[in-house]
mmCIF file of C-alpha atoms in Angstrom:
data_model
loop_
_atom_site.group_PDB
_atom_site.id
_atom_site.type_symbol
_atom_site.label_atom_id
_atom_site.label_comp_id
_atom_site.label_asym_id
_atom_site.label_seq_id
_atom_site.Cartn_x
_atom_site.Cartn_y
_atom_site.Cartn_z
ATOM 1 C CA MET Z 159 -9.634 -72.742 23.855
ATOM 2 C CA TRP Z 160 -6.613 -75.002 23.869
ATOM 3 C CA GLY Z 161 -2.839 -74.450 24.106
ATOM 4 C CA ARG Z 162 -1.340 -71.304 25.581
ATOM 5 C CA LEU Z 163 -3.122 -67.987 25.868
ATOM 6 C CA SER Z 164 -0.967 -65.460 23.985
ATOM 7 C CA PHE Z 165 -0.945 -61.675 23.751
ATOM 8 C CA ILE Z 166 1.044 -60.812 20.642
ATOM 9 C CA GLY Z 167 1.485 -57.635 18.645
ATOM 10 C CA ASP Z 168 4.248 -56.345 16.385
ATOM 11 C CA GLY Z 169 6.404 -53.797 18.238
ATOM 12 C CA TRP Z 170 4.397 -54.323 21.418
ATOM 13 C CA GLN Z 171 5.703 -55.388 24.825
ATOM 14 C CA ALA Z 172 2.723 -57.467 25.969
ATOM 15 C CA ASP Z 173 1.147 -56.502 29.258
ATOM 16 C CA LEU Z 174 -1.900 -57.340 31.316
ATOM 17 C CA ARG Z 175 -3.726 -54.821 33.486
ATOM 18 C CA LEU Z 176 -5.182 -55.897 36.826
ATOM 19 C CA HIS Z 177 -7.569 -53.178 37.974
ATOM 20 C CA ASN Z 178 -8.919 -52.731 41.505
ATOM 21 C CA GLN Z 179 -12.341 -51.085 41.529
ATOM 22 C CA ARG Z 180 -13.176 -51.652 45.176
ATOM 23 C CA PRO Z 181 -14.660 -48.579 46.884
ATOM 24 C CA GLY Z 182 -12.043 -45.843 47.207
ATOM 25 C CA GLN Z 183 -9.414 -47.661 45.140
ATOM 26 C CA ASN Z 184 -9.538 -47.313 41.338
ATOM 27 C CA VAL Z 185 -5.875 -48.399 40.944
ATOM 28 C CA SER Z 186 -4.090 -50.809 38.638
ATOM 29 C CA THR Z 187 -1.099 -53.116 38.553
ATOM 30 C CA TYR Z 188 0.400 -54.204 35.267
ATOM 31 C CA LEU Z 189 2.124 -57.486 34.425
ATOM 32 C CA ARG Z 190 4.406 -57.069 31.443
ATOM 33 C CA ALA Z 191 6.685 -59.300 29.354
ATOM 34 C CA ARG Z 192 10.271 -58.335 30.197
ATOM 35 C CA ASP Z 193 12.776 -57.592 27.427
ATOM 36 C CA GLY Z 194 15.062 -60.619 27.155
ATOM 37 C CA GLY Z 195 12.485 -62.839 28.873
ATOM 38 C CA GLY Z 196 10.900 -62.848 32.281
ATOM 39 C CA LEU Z 197 8.166 -60.789 33.915
ATOM 40 C CA GLU Z 198 7.784 -57.227 35.198
ATOM 41 C CA ILE Z 199 5.295 -55.707 37.608
ATOM 42 C CA ILE Z 200 4.597 -52.056 36.783
ATOM 43 C CA ASN Z 201 3.203 -49.496 39.228
ATOM 44 C CA ASN Z 202 -0.232 -47.840 38.997
ATOM 45 C CA ALA Z 203 1.132 -44.758 37.190
ATOM 46 C CA TYR Z 204 2.748 -47.080 34.623
ATOM 47 C CA ASN Z 205 6.047 -45.229 34.943
ATOM 48 C CA PHE Z 206 8.235 -47.585 37.000
ATOM 49 C CA THR Z 207 9.012 -51.295 37.271
ATOM 50 C CA THR Z 208 8.652 -52.136 40.965
ATOM 51 C CA TRP Z 209 9.527 -55.851 40.651
ATOM 52 C CA SER Z 210 10.861 -58.115 37.937
ATOM 53 C CA VAL Z 211 12.403 -61.494 37.329
ATOM 54 C CA ASP Z 212 14.611 -62.213 34.333
ATOM 55 C CA ASP Z 213 14.497 -65.279 32.106
ATOM 56 C CA PHE Z 214 17.061 -67.050 34.331
ATOM 57 C CA GLY Z 215 15.231 -66.406 37.627
ATOM 58 C CA THR Z 216 17.239 -63.470 38.983
ATOM 59 C CA MET Z 217 14.933 -61.125 40.920
ATOM 60 C CA PHE Z 218 15.030 -57.316 40.829
ATOM 61 C CA MET Z 219 13.235 -54.800 43.060
ATOM 62 C CA ARG Z 220 12.960 -51.168 41.974
ATOM 63 C CA GLY Z 221 15.717 -51.777 39.416
ATOM 64 C CA GLN Z 222 18.172 -53.248 41.950
ATOM 65 C CA GLN Z 223 19.289 -56.865 41.617
ATOM 66 C CA ILE Z 224 18.110 -58.445 44.891
ATOM 67 C CA LEU Z 225 17.994 -62.238 44.663
ATOM 68 C CA ASN Z 226 20.222 -64.481 42.580
ATOM 69 C CA THR Z 227 19.325 -67.954 41.432
ATOM 70 C CA ASP Z 228 21.928 -69.378 43.855
ATOM 71 C CA GLY Z 229 19.929 -67.916 46.764
ATOM 72 C CA ASN Z 230 22.315 -65.030 47.428
ATOM 73 C CA LEU Z 231 20.351 -62.022 48.707
ATOM 74 C CA TYR Z 232 21.464 -58.398 48.318
ATOM 75 C CA CYS Z 233 21.042 -56.439 51.568
ATOM 76 C CA THR Z 234 20.655 -52.781 50.630
ATOM 77 C CA TYR Z 235 20.906 -51.687 54.275
ATOM 78 C CA ARG Z 236 24.487 -53.071 54.312
ATOM 79 C CA ASN Z 237 25.251 -52.429 50.635
ATOM 80 C CA ALA Z 238 26.476 -56.025 50.479
ATOM 81 C CA TRP Z 239 25.434 -59.499 49.408
ATOM 82 C CA MET Z 240 24.365 -61.887 52.177
ATOM 83 C CA SER Z 241 27.265 -64.218 51.330
ATOM 84 C CA ALA Z 242 29.754 -61.401 52.065
ATOM 85 C CA ILE Z 243 28.004 -60.564 55.354
ATOM 86 C CA LEU Z 244 28.108 -64.216 56.429
ATOM 87 C CA ASP Z 245 31.760 -64.550 55.366
ATOM 88 C CA ASP Z 246 32.574 -61.541 57.546
ATOM 89 C CA LEU Z 247 30.763 -63.063 60.532
ATOM 90 C CA TYR Z 248 32.431 -66.458 60.077
ATOM 91 C CA ASN Z 249 35.864 -64.830 59.773
ATOM 92 C CA ARG Z 250 35.334 -62.857 62.981
ATOM 93 C CA ASP Z 251 34.077 -65.957 64.786
ATOM 94 C CA ASN Z 252 36.990 -68.096 63.565
ATOM 95 C CA GLY Z 253 39.391 -66.102 65.736
ATOM 96 C CA LYS Z 254 37.536 -66.847 68.977
ATOM 97 C CA ALA Z 255 37.807 -69.880 71.192
ATOM 98 C CA ASN Z 256 34.734 -72.009 71.732
ATOM 99 C CA ALA Z 257 33.204 -72.290 75.197
ATOM 100 C CA GLY Z 258 35.385 -74.525 77.352
ATOM 101 C CA ALA Z 259 38.455 -74.134 75.134
ATOM 102 C CA THR Z 260 41.896 -74.093 76.753
ATOM 103 C CA CYS Z 261 43.722 -70.784 76.458
ATOM 104 C CA GLN Z 262 47.507 -70.738 76.001
ATOM 105 C CA PRO Z 263 50.037 -68.680 77.986
ATOM 106 C CA TYR Z 264 52.000 -66.237 75.849
ATOM 107 C CA ASP Z 265 53.873 -63.935 78.211
ATOM 108 C CA PHE Z 266 55.617 -64.402 81.564
ATOM 109 C CA ALA Z 267 56.835 -61.951 84.208
ATOM 110 C CA GLU Z 268 57.655 -61.680 87.891
ATOM 111 C CA PHE Z 269 56.336 -58.876 90.058
ATOM 112 C CA GLY Z 270 57.695 -57.944 93.455
ATOM 113 C CA PRO Z 271 59.473 -58.183 95.685
ATOM 114 C CA LEU Z 272 57.623 -58.767 98.930
ATOM 115 C CA ARG Z 273 60.297 -58.165 101.535
ATOM 116 C CA GLN Z 274 59.638 -58.166 105.272
ATOM 117 C CA SER Z 275 62.917 -56.437 106.091
ATOM 118 C CA THR Z 276 62.009 -53.360 104.005
ATOM 119 C CA GLY Z 277 58.316 -53.329 104.948
ATOM 120 C CA THR Z 278 57.127 -54.163 101.430
ATOM 121 C CA THR Z 279 53.922 -56.040 102.210
ATOM 122 C CA THR Z 280 51.860 -55.596 99.023
ATOM 123 C CA VAL Z 281 52.541 -56.509 95.402
ATOM 124 C CA ASP Z 282 49.867 -56.462 92.693
ATOM 125 C CA ALA Z 283 49.976 -58.030 89.251
ATOM 126 C CA PRO Z 284 48.732 -55.643 86.522
ATOM 127 C CA ASP Z 285 45.389 -56.179 84.783
ATOM 128 C CA THR Z 286 45.368 -59.029 82.243
ATOM 129 C CA TRP Z 287 48.041 -60.918 84.252
ATOM 130 C CA PHE Z 288 47.327 -64.043 86.306
ATOM 131 C CA VAL Z 289 49.373 -65.351 89.222
ATOM 132 C CA LYS Z 290 50.723 -68.819 88.476
ATOM 133 C CA GLY Z 291 53.221 -69.191 91.309
ATOM 134 C CA ILE Z 292 55.504 -67.638 93.916
ATOM 135 C CA ARG Z 293 59.316 -67.567 93.949
ATOM 136 C CA THR Z 294 61.687 -66.783 96.796
ATOM 137 C CA ASP Z 295 65.338 -65.763 96.620
ATOM 138 C CA ASN Z 296 66.405 -67.889 99.622
ATOM 139 C CA TRP Z 297 65.305 -69.120 103.044
ATOM 140 C CA ASN Z 298 66.657 -68.133 106.423
ATOM 141 C CA GLY Z 299 67.488 -70.563 109.201
ATOM 142 C CA ASP Z 300 63.903 -70.951 110.522
ATOM 143 C CA ALA Z 301 62.508 -71.789 107.057
ATOM 144 C CA ALA Z 302 60.839 -68.395 106.557
ATOM 145 C CA PRO Z 303 61.254 -66.784 103.107
ATOM 146 C CA ARG Z 304 63.107 -63.473 103.047
ATOM 147 C CA THR Z 305 61.902 -62.170 99.655
ATOM 148 C CA LEU Z 306 58.933 -63.292 97.539
ATOM 149 C CA PHE Z 307 58.096 -62.614 93.878
ATOM 150 C CA LEU Z 308 54.738 -63.193 92.142
ATOM 151 C CA ARG Z 309 55.200 -65.304 88.995
ATOM 152 C CA CYS Z 310 52.532 -64.303 86.452
ATOM 153 C CA THR Z 311 51.402 -65.049 82.922
ATOM 154 C CA ARG Z 312 48.949 -63.718 80.359
ATOM 155 C CA ILE Z 313 46.757 -66.040 78.276
ATOM 156 C CA ARG Z 314 45.027 -65.842 74.910
ATOM 157 C CA ASN Z 315 42.937 -67.922 72.539
ATOM 158 C CA THR Z 316 44.968 -69.798 69.958
#
């Protein structure tokens, strides 16, 4: 024999049966020439194409296009191509600061007052606010502040 081994017949879609006769098996798998070029793998009952590749290299599983020649993989569990999943992840990550990044202040407020004369001895800044300083309205003669305000800011990633 020389050249290529060919299975040819008019009106026939060439196939090759691989039969397993190990004890308890007696099953077959069929390799078949795909319409338009390529290869199909047919199930034992010969009623469904479980895997195929077209003439350009695109892969199909159970009739669903799964792998493109550019490497893009279809993820049936997400009903999306891998490129779209990765784009989504990159887009979400792009809005976050990297470890060690400097956050920027975006809002300022003063909370208070703390006033000894009225017995106001506690002032809290709300959640998400950070104290950045203290302000007083004036000083009395012995250099003690009469009223104090907490100067606060909020920060965010930019």
